[in-house]
Amino acid sequence: MSIHYNQVGYDSNLPKRAVLTGQGELCVILDANGHAKVCAPRLSEPAYDEASGDTVRIVDFSSLVSPGRYFLIADGEKVSIEIKARPYHDLNNALVKALYYQRCGCSLQPRYAGEFQHRACHLGRATLVKADGTLDENVLIECSGGWHDAGDYGRYVQPAAVAVSHILYAWELFPNVFNEELAIPESGNGVPDILNECRYELEWLLKMQRADGGVYHKVTTRYFAPFVMPEDDRGDILLFDVSHCSTACFAAINAQAYRVYRKYNPLLAERLLQAAKKAWLYLEKHPDFVPFRNPPNLSSGEYSDPNGEDDLFWAACELYAATNEASYLSAIKKRVDKVDVAQFGWRETAGFGALCCLFIVKDTLEPMFLSSLRDRFLKRADEIVELAQKSGYGTALAADNYIWGSILPILNNAIVMICAKLLTHLDKYQNAAQSQLDYLLGINATGYSFVTGFGEKAFRFPHHRPSYADGIDAPIPGLVSGGPNKVHPDAAAKMTIPPDTPPAKFWIDHTPTASSNEIAIYWNSPAVFVVGYFDSLAR
Ligand code: G3I
Ligand code: 9MR
Ligand code: ZN
């Protein structure tokens, strides 16, 4: 396939491009009947794309603005493209609704889940595992609820906190696009469904806090479950020790959620804030940093994080925003120079703290502090724009950085550029961010749309247990693939993808390959931010 295009559609008012791997011979755009030539697209000079090994040409048809279906033809190939007034709205809703399908500890009713209904899962109490891998039967807690993390059925605190934060920041910065009901059990209760859905995760997170404020790292079975429905995963439910980073991320997300939910539910908001403060106090009492490690012979996701300063920075920012207390401000200042302010991942989280300073509490910060943070943030954004410009496909990822979940750094970088655009109003940031949206929706070297159910050639075989085990052909819709991963291929990827495959193509739409085709809540959530932003531009 030679034409790589945005399979979900193009916004009438935004720049429009496709990428060709052929010569671009006889490149035209025809009307829906395939007769009249509606525009002669502009073709760029060929450029070599290191990550894919492709030589590519960019087709620019930004001048085409009338909504409708068209055919893009080049090199003897023909694809159907669509220009719309509001192309990303349904996608945006589906990305949030996908989290409903990840709910644990409740049944998914046909009314909300349709054919993807299933019975309640993982309801048992969780027993604490000690560092040596033996069980501590004295600690048995009720911690049902929350979202399954990914294609597996584990529930992990840091990924959860980060996923909710991407979504709550999307809500805080572009509230107008999240106003529709999503057909979830809480719909119609007077609270926007995006917040109803996040509350499901937040209520579980609250259960993960110990009485002294520390927060357990995760709750999972001993090993990853076989490919069965969640209610058929009957392994013992285990709770893993309190960890430093989980406690800090918990403090951060609860303080942010306090701010967001205050208006809708003051009692919930107060619980969230108290929990956040308690977690912070715990960290003050236990300042020694120890990264979490899986106990021996237990193999669910480790999510080991070697550094807690970024998470403490984030927590301090959100707590400062919630309370305006000077002690949190000094905790921010103590760390701000040590963290990468452009990171929004499960491991590095300082970007959320930066957003809190730059957008939420900017008026209460000293101008010097604020302008230096802003400069650092914009410098990172400029580096990312440059990275995207080096790529033939416009992708903001270096060729050697196609890691496990490469969609995360790509969407992470889109978030940075979107925020830079909000800060400066410069189009260069938005245009480069749009190339990452295009990447997600088909302008990538694989030619697939990385969202299930969205796009002519959307991926269909996620490493996702329910999508496999439910007996329905189609995968659950609105799920985001981790994307190409040449750095850490698993056995299934090694068996099915030739070793000399370039990084940006090191992906296969094949259920067994966890290392490249799994889905995860924290891959959907940055997509909610990015797609939400572009949806907010629609007129
Ligand atoms: O820490 C090292 C670093 O020192 C080294 O330089 C670098 C080399 O590339 O690797 C770093 O560690 C990597 C780590 O991610 C942090 O980026 C690991 O090798 C890499 O295997 C690891 O991938 C993680 C993967 O789990 C395997 O543990 C992904 O980030 C993470 O998203 C993924 O998460 C899984 C959960 O475990 C279970 N649930 C599903 C979820 C999604 O696949
Ligand atoms: O299915 C598991 C997936 O959800 C995890 O993200 C991944 C993390 O390493 O592991 C997968 O489980 C595999 C296990 O690690 C090794 N044996 C094969 C399992 C299924 O692919
Ligand atoms: Zn479950």
Coordinates of C-alpha atoms and ligand atoms in Angstrom, one line a residue:
M1 CA 0.0 0.0 0.0
S2 CA 1.4 3.3 -1.0
I3 CA -1.1 5.9 0.2
H4 CA -1.1 6.6 3.9
Y5 CA -4.0 8.8 4.9
N6 CA -6.1 9.9 7.9
Q7 CA -8.8 7.2 7.8
V8 CA -11.2 8.9 10.2
G9 CA -11.3 12.1 8.2
Y10 CA -10.0 15.6 7.7
D11 CA -11.3 18.7 9.4
S12 CA -12.4 21.2 6.7
N13 CA -10.6 24.1 8.4
L14 CA -7.3 22.4 9.2
P15 CA -4.3 21.5 7.0
K16 CA -4.7 18.2 5.2
R17 CA -2.0 15.7 4.1
A18 CA -1.4 12.2 3.1
V19 CA 1.9 10.4 2.7
L20 CA 2.9 8.4 -0.4
T21 CA 5.6 5.8 -0.5
G22 CA 5.4 5.7 -4.3
Q23 CA 6.5 8.3 -6.8
G24 CA 3.2 10.2 -6.7
E25 CA 2.5 9.5 -10.4
L26 CA -0.8 10.9 -11.6
C27 CA -1.7 12.2 -8.2
V28 CA -5.2 13.7 -8.2
I29 CA -8.3 14.1 -6.1
L30 CA -11.6 13.3 -7.6
D31 CA -15.1 13.9 -6.4
A32 CA -17.4 11.3 -4.9
N33 CA -18.5 10.0 -8.3
G34 CA -14.9 9.5 -9.3
H35 CA -15.3 11.8 -12.3
A36 CA -14.4 15.5 -11.8
K37 CA -11.0 16.5 -10.7
V38 CA -11.5 18.7 -7.6
C39 CA -8.0 19.6 -6.9
A40 CA -4.4 19.0 -8.0
P41 CA -2.7 18.3 -4.7
R42 CA 0.8 19.7 -4.0
L43 CA 3.5 17.0 -3.9
S44 CA 6.7 17.5 -1.9
E45 CA 10.1 16.3 -2.9
P46 CA 11.0 12.8 -1.9
A47 CA 12.5 12.4 1.6
Y48 CA 14.0 9.4 3.3
D49 CA 12.3 8.4 6.6
E50 CA 14.8 6.7 8.8
A51 CA 12.3 5.0 11.2
S52 CA 10.6 3.1 8.4
G53 CA 13.2 2.9 5.7
D54 CA 10.6 4.4 3.3
T55 CA 11.2 7.2 0.8
V56 CA 8.1 9.4 1.1
R57 CA 6.3 12.3 -0.5
I58 CA 3.8 14.4 1.2
V59 CA 0.6 15.2 -0.6
D60 CA -0.9 18.4 0.6
F61 CA -4.6 19.1 -0.2
S62 CA -5.3 21.7 2.4
S63 CA -6.9 23.9 -0.3
L64 CA -9.8 21.4 -0.4
V65 CA -12.3 22.5 2.2
S66 CA -15.8 21.4 1.2
P67 CA -17.1 18.6 3.4
G68 CA -17.7 15.4 1.5
R69 CA -16.2 12.2 0.2
Y70 CA -13.4 12.2 -2.3
F71 CA -11.0 9.8 -4.0
L72 CA -7.3 10.3 -3.6
I73 CA -5.4 8.6 -6.4
A74 CA -1.7 8.2 -6.9
D75 CA 0.6 5.5 -8.3
G76 CA -2.4 3.5 -9.6
E77 CA -3.9 3.3 -6.1
K78 CA -7.2 4.8 -5.0
V79 CA -8.4 5.6 -1.5
S80 CA -11.6 7.2 -0.2
I81 CA -11.0 10.2 2.0
E82 CA -13.5 12.3 3.9
I83 CA -13.6 16.0 4.8
K84 CA -15.9 16.8 7.6
A85 CA -17.0 19.7 9.7
R86 CA -16.4 17.7 12.9
P87 CA -14.5 14.6 12.1
Y88 CA -13.2 13.6 15.6
H89 CA -16.2 13.9 17.8
D90 CA -17.4 10.3 17.6
L91 CA -13.9 9.0 18.0
N92 CA -13.4 11.2 21.0
N93 CA -16.5 9.7 22.7
A94 CA -15.4 6.2 21.8
L95 CA -12.0 6.7 23.3
V96 CA -13.6 7.6 26.6
K97 CA -16.3 4.9 26.3
A98 CA -13.5 2.3 25.8
L99 CA -12.6 2.8 29.5
Y100 CA -16.1 1.8 30.5
Y101 CA -15.4 -1.5 28.8
Q102 CA -12.4 -1.9 31.0
R103 CA -14.4 -1.7 34.2
C104 CA -13.6 -4.3 36.7
G105 CA -15.8 -5.5 39.6
C106 CA -19.1 -4.9 38.0
S107 CA -21.1 -6.6 35.3
L108 CA -21.3 -4.8 31.9
Q109 CA -25.0 -4.7 31.1
P110 CA -26.2 -5.0 27.5
R111 CA -27.9 -1.7 27.9
Y112 CA -24.5 0.0 28.0
A113 CA -22.1 -2.6 26.6
G114 CA -24.3 -4.1 23.9
E115 CA -22.9 -7.4 22.7
F116 CA -19.8 -6.8 24.7
Q117 CA -21.7 -7.4 27.9
H118 CA -20.2 -9.7 30.6
R119 CA -20.6 -10.7 34.2
A120 CA -18.9 -9.1 37.2
C121 CA -15.2 -10.0 37.7
H122 CA -12.5 -9.9 40.3
L123 CA -14.8 -9.4 43.3
G124 CA -12.8 -11.3 45.9
R125 CA -10.8 -9.6 48.6
A126 CA -7.1 -9.1 48.0
T127 CA -4.4 -10.6 50.2
L128 CA -1.1 -8.8 50.7
V129 CA 2.0 -10.3 49.3
K130 CA 5.2 -9.8 51.3
A131 CA 8.5 -8.8 49.6
D132 CA 9.7 -12.5 49.7
G133 CA 6.6 -13.6 47.8
T134 CA 4.7 -15.2 50.6
L135 CA 1.2 -14.1 51.6
D136 CA 0.4 -12.0 54.7
E137 CA -3.0 -13.4 55.5
N138 CA -3.5 -10.7 58.1
V139 CA -3.9 -8.1 55.4
L140 CA -7.0 -8.8 53.4
I141 CA -8.8 -5.8 51.8
E142 CA -11.8 -5.1 49.7
C143 CA -10.5 -3.3 46.6
S144 CA -12.8 -4.2 43.8
G145 CA -13.5 -1.8 41.0
G146 CA -11.4 0.4 38.7
W147 CA -10.4 -0.3 35.2
H148 CA -8.4 -3.3 33.9
D149 CA -5.1 -1.8 33.0
A150 CA -4.7 -3.1 29.5
G151 CA -5.1 -6.4 27.7
D152 CA -4.5 -8.1 31.1
Y153 CA -6.7 -7.9 34.2
G154 CA -4.3 -6.2 36.6
R155 CA -5.0 -2.9 38.2
Y156 CA -2.0 -0.7 38.9
V157 CA -1.9 2.6 40.7
Q158 CA 0.6 4.6 38.7
P159 CA -0.9 3.9 35.3
A160 CA -4.3 4.5 36.7
A161 CA -3.3 7.9 38.1
V162 CA -1.7 9.0 34.9
A163 CA -4.6 7.8 32.7
V164 CA -7.1 9.8 34.8
S165 CA -4.9 12.8 34.7
H166 CA -4.6 12.9 30.9
I167 CA -8.4 12.8 30.8
L168 CA -9.0 15.4 33.5
Y169 CA -6.6 17.8 31.9
A170 CA -8.4 17.3 28.6
W171 CA -11.6 18.1 30.5
E172 CA -10.1 21.1 32.2
L173 CA -8.6 22.6 29.0
F174 CA -11.3 21.6 26.4
P175 CA -14.5 21.1 28.5
N176 CA -16.9 21.9 25.6
V177 CA -16.2 18.7 23.6
F178 CA -17.1 16.3 26.4
N179 CA -20.8 17.2 26.8
E180 CA -22.5 14.1 25.4
E181 CA -23.9 11.1 27.2
L182 CA -21.9 7.9 26.6
A183 CA -24.5 5.3 27.6
I184 CA -22.8 4.3 30.9
P185 CA -24.8 3.5 34.1
E186 CA -24.3 7.0 35.5
S187 CA -25.5 8.8 32.4
G188 CA -28.0 11.5 33.1
N189 CA -27.0 12.0 36.8
G190 CA -26.1 15.7 36.1
V191 CA -22.4 15.0 36.0
P192 CA -20.6 14.9 32.6
D193 CA -20.0 11.2 31.6
I194 CA -16.3 11.7 31.2
L195 CA -16.2 12.6 34.9
N196 CA -18.5 9.7 35.8
E197 CA -16.2 7.3 34.1
C198 CA -13.1 8.7 35.8
R199 CA -14.8 8.5 39.1
Y200 CA -15.1 4.8 38.7
E201 CA -11.3 4.6 38.6
L202 CA -10.9 7.2 41.4
E203 CA -13.2 5.2 43.8
W204 CA -11.0 2.2 43.3
L205 CA -7.9 4.2 43.8
L206 CA -9.2 5.4 47.2
K207 CA -9.5 1.8 48.3
M208 CA -5.8 1.3 47.5
Q209 CA -4.8 3.6 50.3
R210 CA -3.6 2.1 53.6
A211 CA -4.7 3.7 56.9
D212 CA -1.3 5.4 57.4
G213 CA -1.6 7.1 53.9
G214 CA 0.7 4.8 51.9
V215 CA -0.7 3.4 48.7
Y216 CA -0.5 -0.2 47.5
H217 CA 1.3 -0.6 44.2
K218 CA -1.2 -2.9 42.4
V219 CA -3.8 -5.6 42.7
T220 CA -3.4 -8.5 40.3
T221 CA -3.4 -12.3 40.2
R222 CA -0.1 -14.2 40.5
Y223 CA 0.5 -14.5 36.8
F224 CA -1.2 -13.0 33.7
A225 CA -4.5 -14.8 33.1
P226 CA -5.0 -17.0 30.1
F227 CA -7.1 -15.5 27.3
V228 CA -10.5 -15.8 29.0
M229 CA -13.2 -13.4 29.9
P230 CA -12.6 -11.5 33.1
E231 CA -15.2 -13.3 35.1
D232 CA -13.5 -16.6 34.3
D233 CA -10.1 -15.4 35.6
R234 CA -10.3 -17.1 39.0
G235 CA -6.8 -16.7 40.2
D236 CA -6.2 -15.5 43.8
I237 CA -6.4 -11.8 44.0
L238 CA -3.2 -10.3 45.5
L239 CA -2.3 -6.9 46.8
F240 CA 1.3 -5.6 46.5
D241 CA 3.2 -3.5 48.9
V242 CA 2.9 0.2 49.3
S243 CA 5.3 2.0 47.0
H244 CA 6.8 5.5 47.0
C245 CA 5.8 6.4 43.4
S246 CA 2.3 5.0 43.7
T247 CA 1.7 7.0 46.8
A248 CA 3.0 10.2 45.1
C249 CA 1.0 9.7 42.0
F250 CA -2.1 8.9 44.1
A251 CA -1.6 12.2 46.0
A252 CA -1.3 14.1 42.7
I253 CA -4.4 12.6 41.0
N254 CA -6.6 13.0 44.1
A255 CA -5.6 16.6 44.5
Q256 CA -6.3 17.3 40.8
A257 CA -9.6 15.4 41.0
Y258 CA -10.6 17.4 44.1
R259 CA -10.4 20.5 41.9
V260 CA -12.4 19.0 39.1
Y261 CA -15.1 17.4 41.1
R262 CA -15.6 20.2 43.7
K263 CA -18.2 21.8 41.6
Y264 CA -20.3 18.6 41.1
N265 CA -19.8 16.7 44.3
P266 CA -18.2 18.6 47.3
L267 CA -18.4 15.5 49.5
L268 CA -16.5 13.4 47.1
A269 CA -14.0 16.2 46.5
E270 CA -13.3 16.5 50.2
R271 CA -12.6 12.8 50.4
L272 CA -10.2 13.1 47.5
L273 CA -8.4 16.0 49.0
Q274 CA -8.1 14.4 52.4
A275 CA -6.7 11.2 50.8
A276 CA -4.2 13.3 48.8
K277 CA -2.9 15.1 51.9
K278 CA -2.6 11.9 53.8
A279 CA -0.6 10.3 51.1
W280 CA 1.7 13.4 51.0
L281 CA 2.2 13.2 54.8
Y282 CA 3.1 9.5 54.5
L283 CA 5.8 10.5 52.0
E284 CA 7.1 13.2 54.3
K285 CA 7.4 10.6 57.1
H286 CA 9.0 8.0 54.7
P287 CA 11.3 10.1 52.5
D288 CA 13.6 7.2 51.6
F289 CA 13.1 6.2 48.1
V290 CA 12.8 2.5 47.3
P291 CA 11.6 1.5 43.8
F292 CA 8.9 -1.2 43.7
R293 CA 10.1 -4.7 42.5
N294 CA 8.0 -7.7 41.8
P295 CA 8.5 -10.3 44.6
P296 CA 10.0 -13.5 43.3
N297 CA 7.9 -15.9 41.3
L298 CA 5.1 -13.4 40.7
S299 CA 4.9 -12.0 37.2
S300 CA 2.1 -9.4 36.7
G301 CA 3.1 -6.0 35.3
E302 CA 5.9 -4.6 37.4
Y303 CA 5.7 -0.9 36.6
S304 CA 8.9 -0.3 38.4
D305 CA 9.9 3.3 38.5
P306 CA 13.5 4.2 39.3
N307 CA 12.8 7.9 40.3
G308 CA 10.2 9.5 42.5
E309 CA 11.1 13.2 42.2
D310 CA 8.9 13.8 39.2
D311 CA 5.9 12.2 40.9
L312 CA 6.6 14.3 44.1
F313 CA 6.8 17.4 41.9
W314 CA 3.5 16.6 40.3
A315 CA 1.9 15.9 43.7
A316 CA 3.2 19.1 45.1
C317 CA 1.8 21.1 42.2
E318 CA -1.6 19.6 42.4
L319 CA -1.7 20.0 46.2
Y320 CA -0.5 23.6 46.0
A321 CA -3.3 24.2 43.5
A322 CA -5.8 22.6 45.9
T323 CA -4.7 24.4 49.1
N324 CA -2.5 27.4 48.2
E325 CA -0.2 26.4 51.0
A326 CA 3.4 27.6 51.0
S327 CA 4.8 24.2 52.0
Y328 CA 3.7 22.7 48.7
L329 CA 5.2 25.6 46.8
S330 CA 8.6 25.0 48.4
A331 CA 8.2 21.3 47.5
I332 CA 7.7 22.4 43.9
K333 CA 10.6 24.7 43.9
K334 CA 12.9 22.1 45.4
R335 CA 12.3 19.8 42.5
V336 CA 11.4 21.8 39.4
D337 CA 14.9 22.0 38.1
K338 CA 15.5 18.3 38.4
V339 CA 12.6 17.0 36.4
D340 CA 11.7 16.8 32.7
V341 CA 8.6 19.0 32.5
A342 CA 7.5 17.5 29.2
Q343 CA 6.7 13.9 30.4
F344 CA 3.2 12.5 30.7
G345 CA 3.9 8.8 31.0
W346 CA 3.4 6.1 33.7
R347 CA 7.0 6.5 34.7
E348 CA 7.8 10.1 34.3
T349 CA 4.9 12.4 35.3
A350 CA 6.4 15.9 35.8
G351 CA 4.5 17.2 32.7
F352 CA 1.2 17.1 34.6
G353 CA 2.8 19.3 37.3
A354 CA 4.0 21.7 34.6
L355 CA 0.4 21.9 33.2
C356 CA -0.9 22.6 36.7
C357 CA 1.6 25.6 37.0
L358 CA 1.2 26.9 33.5
F359 CA -2.5 26.7 33.1
I360 CA -4.2 26.3 36.5
V361 CA -2.3 28.3 39.2
K362 CA -0.3 30.6 36.9
D363 CA -1.8 33.7 38.6
T364 CA -0.5 32.8 42.0
L365 CA 3.1 32.0 41.0
E366 CA 5.9 34.5 40.9
P367 CA 6.5 35.8 37.3
M368 CA 10.2 34.7 37.4
F369 CA 9.3 31.1 38.3
L370 CA 6.5 31.0 35.8
S371 CA 8.5 32.4 32.9
S372 CA 11.4 30.1 33.5
L373 CA 9.1 27.1 33.6
R374 CA 7.3 28.3 30.5
D375 CA 10.7 28.8 28.6
R376 CA 11.8 25.3 29.6
F377 CA 8.5 23.8 28.5
L378 CA 8.6 25.6 25.1
K379 CA 12.2 24.6 24.6
R380 CA 11.1 21.0 24.9
A381 CA 8.2 21.6 22.5
D382 CA 10.7 23.1 20.0
E383 CA 12.9 20.0 20.2
I384 CA 9.8 17.9 19.6
V385 CA 8.8 19.9 16.6
E386 CA 12.3 19.4 15.2
L387 CA 12.0 15.7 15.8
A388 CA 8.7 15.5 13.9
Q389 CA 10.2 17.5 11.1
K390 CA 13.0 15.1 10.7
S391 CA 10.6 12.2 10.1
G392 CA 9.1 11.6 6.7
Y393 CA 5.8 10.8 8.2
G394 CA 6.0 13.8 10.6
T395 CA 6.1 11.5 13.6
A396 CA 7.6 12.9 16.8
L397 CA 9.7 9.9 17.7
A398 CA 13.3 9.0 17.0
A399 CA 14.0 5.9 14.9
D400 CA 15.7 4.1 17.9
N401 CA 12.8 4.9 20.3
Y402 CA 10.2 2.5 19.0
I403 CA 9.8 1.0 22.5
W404 CA 7.0 -1.0 24.1
G405 CA 3.9 1.3 23.8
S406 CA 5.6 3.7 21.4
I407 CA 2.2 5.4 21.0
L408 CA 2.7 6.9 24.4
P409 CA 5.8 9.0 23.6
I410 CA 4.2 10.0 20.3
L411 CA 0.9 11.2 22.0
N412 CA 3.0 12.6 24.9
N413 CA 4.8 14.8 22.4
A414 CA 1.5 15.8 20.8
I415 CA 0.3 16.9 24.2
V416 CA 3.4 19.0 24.7
M417 CA 3.0 20.7 21.3
I418 CA -0.7 21.3 21.9
C419 CA 0.1 23.0 25.2
A420 CA 2.8 25.0 23.5
K421 CA 0.2 26.2 21.0
L422 CA -2.1 27.2 23.8
L423 CA 0.7 29.1 25.4
T424 CA 2.0 30.9 22.3
H425 CA -0.8 30.7 19.6
L426 CA 1.9 29.6 17.1
D427 CA 0.6 27.3 14.4
K428 CA 3.9 25.4 14.0
Y429 CA 3.1 23.6 17.3
Q430 CA -0.5 22.7 16.3
N431 CA 0.6 21.5 12.8
A432 CA 3.2 19.2 14.2
A433 CA 0.8 17.9 16.8
Q434 CA -1.7 17.2 14.1
S435 CA 0.8 14.9 12.4
Q436 CA 0.7 12.8 15.6
L437 CA -3.1 12.6 15.4
D438 CA -2.7 11.6 11.7
Y439 CA -0.2 8.9 12.8
L440 CA -2.8 7.4 15.2
L441 CA -5.4 7.4 12.4
G442 CA -3.3 5.9 9.6
I443 CA -0.4 8.2 8.5
N444 CA 2.2 5.8 9.9
A445 CA 4.4 3.3 8.2
T446 CA 2.1 0.3 8.9
G447 CA -0.8 2.0 7.2
Y448 CA -3.2 0.9 9.9
S449 CA -5.4 3.0 12.1
F450 CA -4.4 2.3 15.6
V451 CA -7.9 2.7 17.0
T452 CA -10.2 -0.3 16.9
G453 CA -13.4 0.4 14.9
F454 CA -12.1 3.7 13.5
G455 CA -10.8 3.7 10.0
E456 CA -11.0 1.7 6.7
K457 CA -8.0 -0.3 7.8
A458 CA -8.3 -0.2 11.6
F459 CA -6.4 -2.9 13.6
R460 CA -8.6 -5.8 14.6
F461 CA -6.6 -8.2 16.8
P462 CA -5.6 -6.4 19.9
H463 CA -3.7 -8.3 22.7
H464 CA -6.8 -7.8 24.8
R465 CA -8.4 -10.7 26.6
P466 CA -12.0 -9.7 26.4
S467 CA -11.8 -8.9 22.7
Y468 CA -10.4 -12.4 22.1
A469 CA -12.6 -14.4 24.4
D470 CA -16.0 -12.9 23.9
G471 CA -16.8 -14.8 20.7
I472 CA -17.5 -11.6 18.8
D473 CA -15.6 -11.0 15.6
A474 CA -15.1 -7.3 16.1
P475 CA -12.8 -6.1 18.8
I476 CA -14.2 -3.8 21.5
P477 CA -14.3 -0.4 19.8
G478 CA -12.2 2.7 20.7
L479 CA -9.1 0.9 21.9
V480 CA -5.6 2.2 21.1
S481 CA -2.7 -0.1 20.1
G482 CA 0.7 0.3 21.7
G483 CA 2.2 0.4 18.2
P484 CA 5.5 -0.7 16.8
N485 CA 8.1 -1.9 19.2
K486 CA 11.4 -3.0 17.9
V487 CA 13.3 -2.4 21.2
H488 CA 11.6 -5.0 23.4
P489 CA 9.9 -7.6 21.1
D490 CA 8.2 -10.5 22.9
A491 CA 8.4 -14.1 21.7
A492 CA 5.3 -13.8 19.5
A493 CA 6.6 -10.7 17.8
K494 CA 10.0 -12.3 17.2
M495 CA 8.3 -15.3 15.6
T496 CA 6.0 -13.3 13.3
I497 CA 8.0 -10.2 12.4
P498 CA 11.2 -10.6 10.4
P499 CA 14.2 -9.3 12.4
D500 CA 15.3 -6.8 9.7
T501 CA 12.0 -5.0 9.8
P502 CA 12.5 -1.3 10.4
P503 CA 11.4 0.1 13.8
A504 CA 8.3 2.0 12.6
K505 CA 7.0 -1.2 10.9
F506 CA 7.9 -3.6 13.8
W507 CA 4.2 -4.3 14.5
I508 CA 1.7 -6.9 13.5
D509 CA -2.1 -7.0 13.9
H510 CA -1.9 -10.3 15.8
T511 CA -3.4 -11.0 19.2
P512 CA -0.4 -12.9 20.7
T513 CA 2.0 -10.0 20.4
A514 CA 1.7 -8.1 23.7
S515 CA 4.8 -6.1 22.9
S516 CA 3.3 -4.4 20.0
N517 CA -0.4 -4.9 19.8
E518 CA -1.7 -4.7 23.4
I519 CA -4.0 -1.9 24.4
A520 CA -3.8 0.1 27.7
I521 CA -5.8 2.7 29.6
Y522 CA -2.8 5.1 29.5
W523 CA -2.6 4.8 25.7
N524 CA -6.3 5.6 25.3
S525 CA -6.1 8.5 27.7
P526 CA -3.4 10.7 26.0
A527 CA -5.5 10.0 22.8
V528 CA -8.5 11.5 24.6
F529 CA -6.4 14.7 25.2
V530 CA -5.1 14.9 21.7
V531 CA -8.3 14.0 19.9
G532 CA -10.3 16.2 22.4
Y533 CA -8.1 19.2 21.4
F534 CA -8.6 18.7 17.7
D535 CA -12.3 18.2 18.3
S536 CA -12.4 21.5 20.1
L537 CA -11.2 23.3 17.0
A538 CA -14.1 22.1 14.9
R539 CA -16.5 24.9 13.8
Ligands
G3I1 O1 14.4 0.8 32.6 C1 15.0 0.4 31.3 C2 16.0 1.4 30.9 O2 17.0 1.5 31.9 C3 16.6 1.0 29.6 O3 17.5 2.0 29.2 C4 15.5 0.8 28.6 C5 16.1 0.3 27.3 O4 15.2 0.4 26.3 O5 14.5 0.0 29.0 C6 13.9 0.4 30.3 O6 12.9 -0.4 30.7 C7 11.7 -0.6 29.9 C8 10.5 -0.1 30.5 O7 9.3 -0.4 29.8 C9 10.5 1.4 30.8 O8 10.4 2.1 29.6 C10 11.6 -2.1 29.6 O9 12.7 -2.6 29.0 C11 10.4 -2.4 28.8 O10 10.2 -3.8 28.6 C12 9.2 -1.8 29.6 O11 8.0 -2.0 28.8 C13 6.8 -2.0 29.6 C14 6.1 -3.4 29.5 O12 4.9 -3.3 30.3 C15 6.9 -4.5 30.0 O13 7.2 -4.5 31.3 C16 5.9 -0.9 29.1 O14 6.5 0.4 29.3 C17 4.6 -1.0 29.8 O15 3.7 -0.1 29.2 C18 4.0 -2.4 29.8 O16 2.9 -2.4 30.6 C19 2.1 -3.6 30.6 C20 2.1 -4.1 32.0 O17 3.3 -4.5 32.4 C21 1.0 -5.1 32.2 N1 -0.2 -4.7 31.7 C22 -0.2 -4.4 30.3 C23 0.8 -3.2 30.0 C24 0.8 -2.8 28.6 O18 1.5 -3.7 27.8
9MR2 O1 -0.6 -11.1 28.2 C1 0.4 -10.4 29.0 C2 0.3 -8.9 28.7 O2 -1.0 -8.5 29.1 C3 1.4 -8.2 29.4 O3 1.4 -6.8 29.1 C4 2.7 -8.8 29.0 C5 3.8 -8.1 29.9 O4 5.0 -8.8 29.8 O5 2.8 -10.2 29.3 C6 1.8 -10.9 28.6 O6 1.8 -12.2 29.0 C7 2.7 -13.0 28.4 C8 3.8 -13.3 29.4 O7 4.5 -12.2 29.8 C9 4.8 -14.3 28.8 N1 4.0 -15.5 28.4 C10 3.0 -15.2 27.4 C11 2.0 -14.2 27.9 C12 0.9 -14.0 26.9 O8 1.4 -13.3 25.8
ZN3 ZN -12.0 -7.5 36.6

